[in-house]
Each structure stands twice: as C-alpha cells, then as structure tokens.
Tab-separated table of C-alpha atoms in Angstrom:
chain	number	residue	atom	x	y	z
U	1	MET	CA	176.381	22.384	172.832
U	2	VAL	CA	177.648	18.986	171.646
U	3	ARG	CA	180.756	16.988	172.511
U	4	ALA	CA	183.464	16.717	169.883
U	5	ALA	CA	187.085	15.606	169.391
U	6	ILE	CA	189.154	18.695	168.587
U	7	LEU	CA	192.686	18.745	167.173
U	8	PRO	CA	194.057	21.983	168.722
U	9	ALA	CA	197.304	21.936	166.727
U	10	VAL	CA	199.389	19.539	164.665
U	11	GLY	CA	201.113	17.100	166.997
U	12	ALA	CA	198.846	17.959	169.937
U	13	PRO	CA	196.627	15.381	171.634
U	14	LEU	CA	192.924	15.427	170.857
U	15	ASP	CA	190.784	17.502	173.186
U	16	ILE	CA	187.339	16.008	173.851
U	17	ARG	CA	185.010	18.841	174.897
U	18	GLU	CA	181.845	20.727	174.077
U	19	ILE	CA	181.446	22.939	171.015
U	20	VAL	CA	178.710	25.261	169.785
U	21	LEU	CA	177.079	24.387	166.449
U	22	PRO	CA	175.003	26.900	164.482
U	23	ASP	CA	171.695	26.133	162.832
U	24	PRO	CA	172.114	24.976	159.227
U	25	GLY	CA	172.250	27.823	156.727
U	26	PRO	CA	171.228	27.730	153.069
U	27	GLY	CA	172.493	24.549	151.428
U	28	GLN	CA	173.464	22.967	154.747
U	29	VAL	CA	172.327	19.961	156.796
U	30	ARG	CA	172.569	19.265	160.515
U	31	VAL	CA	173.151	15.616	161.376
U	32	ARG	CA	173.060	13.689	164.645
U	33	LEU	CA	175.853	11.113	164.327
U	34	ALA	CA	175.046	7.438	164.778
U	35	ALA	CA	178.652	6.309	164.344
U	36	ALA	CA	182.044	7.384	163.025
U	37	GLY	CA	184.938	5.198	161.944
U	38	VAL	CA	188.485	5.953	163.079
U	39	CYS	CA	190.545	6.034	159.881
U	40	HIS	CA	194.294	6.273	159.343
U	41	SER	CA	193.697	9.555	157.522
U	42	ASP	CA	192.520	11.053	160.821
U	43	LEU	CA	195.808	9.977	162.363
U	44	SER	CA	197.661	11.490	159.391
U	45	LEU	CA	195.994	14.825	160.155
U	46	THR	CA	197.177	14.760	163.757
U	47	ASP	CA	200.846	14.272	162.827
U	48	GLY	CA	200.922	16.624	159.832
U	49	THR	CA	201.233	13.985	157.092
U	50	MET	CA	198.076	15.601	155.720
U	51	THR	CA	197.307	19.212	156.489
U	52	VAL	CA	194.107	21.055	157.338
U	53	PRO	CA	193.512	24.341	159.151
U	54	VAL	CA	193.477	23.964	162.936
U	55	PRO	CA	191.906	23.873	165.418
U	56	ALA	CA	189.666	21.351	163.709
U	57	VAL	CA	187.131	18.693	164.592
U	58	LEU	CA	188.364	15.490	162.963
U	59	GLY	CA	186.464	12.475	161.666
U	60	HIS	CA	185.388	11.903	158.086
U	61	GLU	CA	183.741	8.470	158.019
U	62	GLY	CA	180.290	8.745	159.516
U	63	SER	CA	176.561	8.198	159.390
U	64	GLY	CA	173.612	9.634	161.201
U	65	THR	CA	170.128	11.121	161.149
U	66	VAL	CA	169.180	14.475	159.663
U	67	LEU	CA	167.986	16.888	162.354
U	68	ALA	CA	167.391	19.974	160.215
U	69	VAL	CA	168.040	21.286	156.725
U	70	GLY	CA	168.719	24.765	155.418
U	71	GLU	CA	167.040	26.586	152.587
U	72	GLY	CA	167.337	24.886	149.222
U	73	VAL	CA	168.054	21.359	150.501
U	74	THR	CA	165.624	18.907	148.932
U	75	HIS	CA	167.348	15.508	148.631
U	76	VAL	CA	167.171	14.780	152.372
U	77	ALA	CA	164.754	15.772	155.109
U	78	PRO	CA	164.666	15.670	158.933
U	79	GLY	CA	164.510	12.077	160.123
U	80	ASP	CA	166.367	10.644	157.125
U	81	GLY	CA	169.362	8.379	157.664
U	82	VAL	CA	172.461	9.581	155.815
U	83	VAL	CA	176.051	8.607	155.087
U	84	LEU	CA	178.585	11.438	155.207
U	85	ASN	CA	180.626	12.042	152.061
U	86	TRP	CA	183.897	13.758	152.985
U	87	SER	CA	184.948	14.206	149.332
U	88	PRO	CA	181.926	15.594	147.466
U	89	SER	CA	182.293	16.425	143.784
U	90	CYS	CA	181.410	19.878	142.507
U	91	GLY	CA	180.225	18.632	139.115
U	92	GLU	CA	181.849	21.606	137.390
U	93	CYS	CA	185.654	21.313	137.442
U	94	HIS	CA	187.746	19.619	134.742
U	95	HIS	CA	187.965	16.280	136.558
U	96	CYS	CA	184.240	16.166	137.236
U	97	SER	CA	183.519	17.016	133.605
U	98	ILE	CA	185.467	13.956	132.424
U	99	GLY	CA	183.967	11.597	135.001
U	100	GLU	CA	186.873	11.546	137.488
U	101	VAL	CA	184.796	12.843	140.383
U	102	TRP	CA	187.189	11.360	142.961
U	103	LEU	CA	189.772	13.918	141.798
U	104	CYS	CA	187.421	16.909	142.050
U	105	SER	CA	189.525	20.049	142.463
U	106	LYS	CA	186.964	21.565	144.848
U	107	ALA	CA	186.242	18.478	146.937
U	108	LEU	CA	188.031	19.810	150.026
U	109	SER	CA	187.106	23.441	149.577
U	110	GLY	CA	185.077	23.355	152.783
U	111	VAL	CA	187.930	22.490	155.145
U	112	GLY	CA	189.039	26.113	155.458
U	113	ALA	CA	185.633	27.308	156.558
U	114	VAL	CA	184.667	28.043	160.149
U	115	TYR	CA	181.757	25.745	160.914
U	116	ALA	CA	181.529	25.946	164.716
U	117	HIS	CA	183.099	27.475	167.844
U	118	ASP	CA	184.238	26.119	171.164
U	119	ALA	CA	182.775	27.338	174.434
U	120	GLU	CA	185.305	30.202	174.562
U	121	GLY	CA	184.423	31.363	171.058
U	122	THR	CA	187.479	29.952	169.259
U	123	PRO	CA	186.646	29.256	165.589
U	124	LEU	CA	186.743	25.581	164.554
U	125	HIS	CA	187.284	24.046	161.116
U	126	PRO	CA	185.557	20.860	159.882
U	127	GLY	CA	188.510	18.464	159.524
U	128	LEU	CA	187.914	16.731	156.198
U	129	ASN	CA	184.687	18.623	155.490
U	130	VAL	CA	182.325	16.704	157.759
U	131	ALA	CA	183.710	16.765	161.356
U	132	ALA	CA	182.296	13.350	162.224
U	133	PHE	CA	184.040	13.034	165.607
U	134	ALA	CA	181.162	14.857	167.276
U	135	GLU	CA	177.706	14.066	168.561
U	136	GLU	CA	176.292	16.335	165.854
U	137	THR	CA	177.672	18.178	162.838
U	138	VAL	CA	176.628	20.748	160.233
U	139	VAL	CA	177.759	20.008	156.686
U	140	ALA	CA	177.181	21.141	153.126
U	141	ALA	CA	174.236	19.348	151.559
U	142	ARG	CA	176.479	17.691	148.994
U	143	CYS	CA	178.310	15.999	151.889
U	144	VAL	CA	175.334	13.787	152.736
U	145	LEU	CA	174.049	10.787	150.822
U	146	PRO	CA	170.824	8.918	151.667
U	147	ALA	CA	171.706	5.862	153.759
U	148	PRO	CA	171.015	2.614	151.875
U	149	ALA	CA	167.893	0.795	153.023
U	150	GLY	CA	168.273	-2.405	154.977
U	151	ILE	CA	171.690	-1.614	156.488
U	152	PRO	CA	172.098	-0.727	160.193
U	153	LEU	CA	172.822	2.995	160.381
U	154	ALA	CA	175.870	2.639	162.636
U	155	GLU	CA	177.559	0.143	160.303
U	156	ALA	CA	176.663	2.323	157.319
U	157	ALA	CA	179.327	4.756	158.575
U	158	LEU	CA	181.954	2.399	157.155
U	159	LEU	CA	180.581	2.937	153.669
U	160	GLY	CA	181.752	6.549	153.786
U	161	CYS	CA	185.466	5.790	153.556
U	162	ALA	CA	186.836	2.315	154.379
U	163	VAL	CA	184.501	0.381	152.091
U	164	LEU	CA	184.289	2.867	149.223
U	165	THR	CA	188.094	3.052	149.286
U	166	GLY	CA	188.947	-0.640	149.676
U	167	TYR	CA	186.179	-1.956	147.446
U	168	GLY	CA	186.848	0.760	144.882
U	169	ALA	CA	190.580	0.041	144.802
U	170	VAL	CA	189.818	-3.526	143.706
U	171	ARG	CA	186.872	-2.862	141.414
U	172	ASN	CA	187.532	0.599	139.968
U	173	SER	CA	191.293	1.062	140.072
U	174	ALA	CA	192.779	-2.438	139.727
U	175	GLN	CA	189.684	-3.779	137.907
U	176	VAL	CA	190.290	-7.280	139.242
U	177	ARG	CA	188.898	-10.061	137.057
U	178	PRO	CA	187.731	-13.555	138.090
U	179	GLY	CA	190.638	-15.933	138.559
U	180	GLU	CA	193.277	-13.230	139.001
U	181	SER	CA	195.596	-13.438	141.982
U	182	VAL	CA	195.533	-10.506	144.425
U	183	ALA	CA	197.872	-9.475	147.245
U	184	VAL	CA	196.607	-6.919	149.783
U	185	PHE	CA	199.234	-5.145	151.881
U	186	GLY	CA	197.912	-3.863	155.211
U	187	VAL	CA	194.998	-5.497	157.011
U	188	GLY	CA	193.271	-2.497	158.567
U	189	GLY	CA	189.769	-1.296	157.783
U	190	VAL	CA	190.549	-0.466	154.150
U	191	GLY	CA	192.596	-3.627	153.636
U	192	LEU	CA	189.806	-5.792	155.048
U	193	ALA	CA	187.356	-4.144	152.648
U	194	ALA	CA	189.781	-4.774	149.767
U	195	LEU	CA	190.050	-8.448	150.712
U	196	GLN	CA	186.272	-8.790	150.711
U	197	ALA	CA	186.112	-7.033	147.344
U	198	ALA	CA	188.706	-9.416	145.911
U	199	ARG	CA	186.622	-12.351	147.122
U	200	ILE	CA	183.481	-10.832	145.574
U	201	ALA	CA	185.423	-10.426	142.316
U	202	GLU	CA	186.170	-14.177	142.437
U	203	ALA	CA	189.908	-13.603	142.591
U	204	GLY	CA	192.288	-16.322	143.689
U	205	PRO	CA	194.563	-16.867	145.383
U	206	ILE	CA	194.030	-13.864	147.664
U	207	VAL	CA	197.111	-13.115	149.761
U	208	ALA	CA	196.980	-10.834	152.796
U	209	VAL	CA	200.207	-9.214	154.030
U	210	ASP	CA	200.655	-7.504	157.386
U	211	VAL	CA	203.339	-6.816	159.974
U	212	SER	CA	201.215	-8.370	162.708
U	213	PRO	CA	200.600	-12.133	162.896
U	214	ALA	CA	197.468	-11.359	164.905
U	215	LYS	CA	195.843	-10.041	161.715
U	216	GLU	CA	195.744	-13.476	160.059
U	217	GLU	CA	192.389	-14.491	161.510
U	218	LEU	CA	190.798	-11.183	160.441
U	219	ALA	CA	192.313	-11.478	156.979
U	220	ARG	CA	191.118	-15.028	156.375
U	221	ALA	CA	187.618	-14.161	157.613
U	222	ALA	CA	187.541	-11.355	155.040
U	223	GLY	CA	188.479	-13.642	152.165
U	224	ALA	CA	192.239	-14.155	152.213
U	225	THR	CA	193.245	-17.642	151.176
U	226	GLU	CA	196.848	-17.057	152.259
U	227	PHE	CA	198.568	-14.900	154.872
U	228	VAL	CA	202.153	-13.626	154.699
U	229	LEU	CA	203.924	-11.872	157.538
U	230	ALA	CA	205.674	-8.812	156.099
U	231	SER	CA	209.441	-9.256	155.822
U	232	ASP	CA	212.341	-8.899	153.394
U	233	THR	CA	211.127	-12.085	151.675
U	234	THR	CA	207.495	-11.029	151.169
U	235	ALA	CA	207.749	-10.764	147.380
U	236	LYS	CA	209.449	-14.161	147.164
U	237	GLN	CA	206.730	-15.773	149.275
U	238	ILE	CA	203.962	-14.255	147.143
U	239	ARG	CA	205.614	-15.507	143.962
U	240	ALA	CA	205.737	-18.980	145.488
U	241	LEU	CA	202.011	-18.766	146.236
U	242	THR	CA	201.176	-17.664	142.691
U	243	GLY	CA	202.865	-20.311	140.583
U	244	GLY	CA	206.204	-18.540	140.573
U	245	GLN	CA	204.831	-15.632	138.548
U	246	GLY	CA	203.812	-13.073	141.155
U	247	ALA	CA	200.361	-11.645	141.805
U	248	ASP	CA	198.304	-10.202	138.988
U	249	VAL	CA	197.308	-7.358	141.297
U	250	ALA	CA	198.732	-5.862	144.480
U	251	VAL	CA	196.756	-3.364	146.587
U	252	GLU	CA	198.906	-1.386	149.020
U	253	CYS	CA	196.961	0.030	151.986
U	254	ALA	CA	199.737	1.088	154.354
U	255	GLY	CA	201.297	4.085	152.628
U	256	ARG	CA	204.874	3.147	153.486
U	257	ALA	CA	207.776	3.162	151.049
U	258	GLN	CA	208.832	-0.346	152.025
U	259	SER	CA	205.387	-1.866	151.486
U	260	ILE	CA	204.831	0.032	148.220
U	261	ARG	CA	208.119	-1.342	146.922
U	262	ALA	CA	207.235	-4.842	148.180
U	263	ALA	CA	203.831	-4.660	146.497
U	264	TRP	CA	205.502	-3.724	143.196
U	265	ASP	CA	208.045	-6.530	143.577
U	266	SER	CA	205.266	-9.010	144.347
U	267	THR	CA	203.427	-8.558	141.066
U	268	ARG	CA	204.119	-10.510	137.895
U	269	ARG	CA	205.463	-9.045	134.678
U	270	GLY	CA	202.611	-6.924	133.361
U	271	GLY	CA	200.970	-6.891	136.808
U	272	ARG	CA	199.145	-3.990	138.418
U	273	THR	CA	199.945	-2.272	141.724
U	274	THR	CA	197.385	0.112	143.215
U	275	VAL	CA	198.536	2.345	146.073
U	276	VAL	CA	195.737	3.308	148.435
U	277	GLY	CA	197.761	4.125	151.567
U	278	ILE	CA	198.619	7.759	152.274
U	279	GLY	CA	202.313	8.156	153.068
U	280	GLY	CA	204.381	11.151	154.087
U	281	LYS	CA	206.738	13.125	151.871
U	282	ASP	CA	209.635	11.383	153.595
U	283	GLN	CA	208.513	8.000	152.205
U	284	LYS	CA	210.662	7.823	149.058
U	285	VAL	CA	210.150	4.901	146.674
U	286	GLY	CA	212.905	4.141	144.134
U	287	PHE	CA	212.897	2.310	140.784
U	288	HIS	CA	215.553	1.989	138.129
U	289	ALA	CA	214.777	2.537	134.462
U	290	LEU	CA	215.585	-0.999	133.321
U	291	GLU	CA	213.137	-2.702	135.687
U	292	ILE	CA	210.330	-0.384	134.596
U	293	PHE	CA	210.924	-1.486	131.012
U	294	HIS	CA	211.537	-5.145	131.779
U	295	PHE	CA	208.630	-5.845	134.121
U	296	ALA	CA	206.083	-3.686	132.258
U	297	ARG	CA	204.122	-3.349	135.496
U	298	THR	CA	201.620	-0.608	136.200
U	299	LEU	CA	201.883	1.470	139.380
U	300	THR	CA	198.953	3.752	140.103
U	301	GLY	CA	197.670	5.916	142.897
U	302	CYS	CA	194.087	5.512	144.046
U	303	VAL	CA	192.065	8.311	145.655
U	304	TYR	CA	188.929	7.337	147.578
U	305	GLY	CA	188.841	4.046	145.670
U	306	ASN	CA	188.418	5.970	142.408
U	307	SER	CA	184.791	5.964	143.495
U	308	ASP	CA	181.745	7.939	142.531
U	309	PRO	CA	179.711	7.517	145.742
U	310	ALA	CA	176.400	8.190	143.996
U	311	ARG	CA	177.180	5.346	141.584
U	312	ASP	CA	179.051	2.935	143.834
U	313	LEU	CA	177.157	3.180	147.122
U	314	PRO	CA	174.001	1.433	145.803
U	315	LEU	CA	176.142	-1.335	144.275
U	316	ILE	CA	178.041	-1.889	147.516
U	317	ALA	CA	174.804	-1.787	149.507
U	318	GLU	CA	173.419	-4.608	147.366
U	319	HIS	CA	176.496	-6.708	148.188
U	320	VAL	CA	175.890	-6.002	151.879
U	321	ARG	CA	172.200	-6.906	151.740
U	322	ALA	CA	172.994	-10.101	149.824
U	323	GLY	CA	175.541	-11.141	152.463
U	324	ARG	CA	178.509	-10.936	150.122
U	325	LEU	CA	180.084	-8.034	152.020
U	326	ASP	CA	180.091	-8.041	155.822
U	327	LEU	CA	180.428	-4.566	157.336
U	328	GLY	CA	180.395	-5.793	160.912
U	329	SER	CA	183.492	-7.936	160.391
U	330	LEU	CA	185.550	-4.816	159.652
U	331	VAL	CA	184.918	-3.525	163.174
U	332	THR	CA	187.108	-4.890	165.941
U	333	ASP	CA	186.371	-2.210	168.565
U	334	ARG	CA	183.247	-0.166	169.336
U	335	ILE	CA	184.206	2.882	171.359
U	336	THR	CA	183.069	6.315	172.559
U	337	LEU	CA	184.577	9.682	171.640
U	338	ASP	CA	186.912	9.343	174.621
U	339	GLY	CA	188.313	6.148	173.109
U	340	ILE	CA	189.664	7.782	169.947
U	341	PRO	CA	193.193	8.467	171.309
U	342	ALA	CA	193.521	4.806	172.315
U	343	ALA	CA	192.256	3.801	168.860
U	344	PHE	CA	195.046	5.901	167.326
U	345	GLU	CA	197.584	4.128	169.529
U	346	ALA	CA	196.248	0.729	168.479
U	347	MET	CA	196.486	1.806	164.841
U	348	LEU	CA	200.115	2.847	165.300
U	349	ALA	CA	200.816	-0.508	166.927
U	350	GLY	CA	199.196	-2.372	164.028
U	351	LYS	CA	196.411	-3.814	166.155
U	352	GLY	CA	192.856	-4.573	165.093
U	353	GLY	CA	190.713	-3.540	162.166
U	354	ARG	CA	188.327	-0.578	162.292
U	355	SER	CA	187.468	1.177	165.548
U	356	LEU	CA	183.926	2.547	165.375
U	357	VAL	CA	182.761	5.420	167.562
U	358	VAL	CA	179.141	4.669	168.440
U	359	PHE	CA	177.054	7.556	169.749
C-alpha cells in the first residue's frame, strides 16, 4: 500500500489515499519516487482540457530509485536513480522512423491500462503513463531513463518535463542563435526553463512576459533582461525593446489564445513563434490572410520541447553540472502530496514557479 493522488473523475477534487501496486511484470520497473513536479498539464487533466481514462493517478514529472525490475529489463537495476519519461518513443511508428520521436504515435498507449487498484479494488489508470503523484509507481521500462550523475535526485525530477520542454522549445523548435532577441510568454516552470535556455543560447535581449508583476524577480534570475506585464500593449512594448523590429523569437508557454496572438504580434517580420502551452479547444486564435503573407512569420506547435530525451538529457545535465542551468531556481515551493491541490490553486492564480512534491 502506498499513498497517491487520485483523480476520481474530470472536475472532481484530487483524493489523496492509499493504493495497491502490483509487483513489476515483464518489461516493467517499480520506482520509489524522490520527487514529482506539479505541471500545468496535470491541471489540464483535472478540468478536461486533456483527457485520460479515470480514475487515474496523476503526475508525469518525476524521479526516484528503482526498487525492482521485471523480466527482460536490463538498462536499470534496483538501487539506480532514474528520471521518469512520460512520453516514451516506440521506435517503430512513422514519426519515430523519421526522427520525430516527440510525436510518437504510441507514446501514450499506456494511459488506458490498469496499473493499480485502490483499497476497495477499483481499477486505476496511470495518468500520463507514469503516475508520479504517488510514493511509488510501476511503469513500463521505456518510461525510465538513468538519472544523470552529479545532480540531486529530487531536482532531477524537473528534467522529465519542465526542462526538456522549455529548453527544447528554445534549442530544438525555435533554434535560437546567439544575438537573437527572445520573448517568453508565461513565467511558470516551463517558461523559467525557456528563459534559462535563451540565456545559454546567448540570446539578447530576453524579454519575459507574465500577467503577474510578482514574477519579475523570478524571470530576471532565470535570465530575462527585460520584464513586461501582459496587457493590450505587450507587442508594442516588445517592439520598443527590440529596436522597433519585434523579437526574433517568441516562446508561448501559457496556452491561451490571447497570449498566442500577442506572441505572434510581438515577433518581427520573418520571426518565429513557438507555442508550448496547452490550451483548450475553446481557445480560438485568428489570423487574416494578408498578415500571414506580409509578415512572413512562422507559427509552430512544440510537443515536449521537440526533444529526444535519450539525446537531450545528457546535454542538459552537462549544463546543470557546469552551473549554466539552475534546476533549484525553478522551484518556488516544496510540498507533500497533500499540498498538490493548493499548488493547483496557486497555478490558476499565476503565483510562483514550479511546486515540487518531495517524498
């Protein structure tokens, strides 16, 4: 029996209680969690913006120690530190075959499985594959990656989503070059990682945009050289900060129609806008045909930072070890499982960076 945060139904509050985990079967790994980050995607699952079978144990950004492995698992062993990978590639589908592993058609095939039961015997699904909001979890072997050496295991949890996504949006999707100007919309965990990535890429100026003035200190610590409070004049302010041209690159991390449109408007002619935030179907973004022609901007979606974790995790880890990327600065609250509902409320209110559940 282990404690876990269960989503009983869409729109229902989380239920923190004990569940029963099986021993790992063939091709599975049992992990004792060290930490789990509270991501906006978890909130999107609770309100139905994203859908998974319920009841489910949420949490997809985590790290921990291997307790046991099933038959056929050879890349990790009991006692190893691991980072959970909620979006593992199958290596066989069309997207994997052309190197776009972040778009793997089978990445979320595990969410419909029953991986555990509650004390009354009710079947439970593993949220986004890994069910990290629990003291322990059982996952497919391809959902665990060896934790990079030299990085505290609890902070390594952030590598599993926030950092791979934010860093990847800048490096892999937008492909920011030295000297380019960057505007990051939304200063949460992913946005803070994107700001650090822009600094590592030697971009400048780096403009952070958020609805909360309290985020300015966090943004500047992460690498922002300028801070703009989101308003109807955001695009105008960013143009003024970038020589009247607009930013070379905008990275949108909020997933709202208004901020996506503002990010597009903030870029120069020929600029690039990368949308990382996950918005609902009700968030409609409009463009007219003439502006698409005239501005010649690029608007692109970005899934999981367009990252290949096996390729990108060692590179990011080297930035961390060298002091170029600070994982601890992304975390503004360290909480227990019981603190997750309050972390969701803070997220809705636009407060803080990443909340980290520490076990």
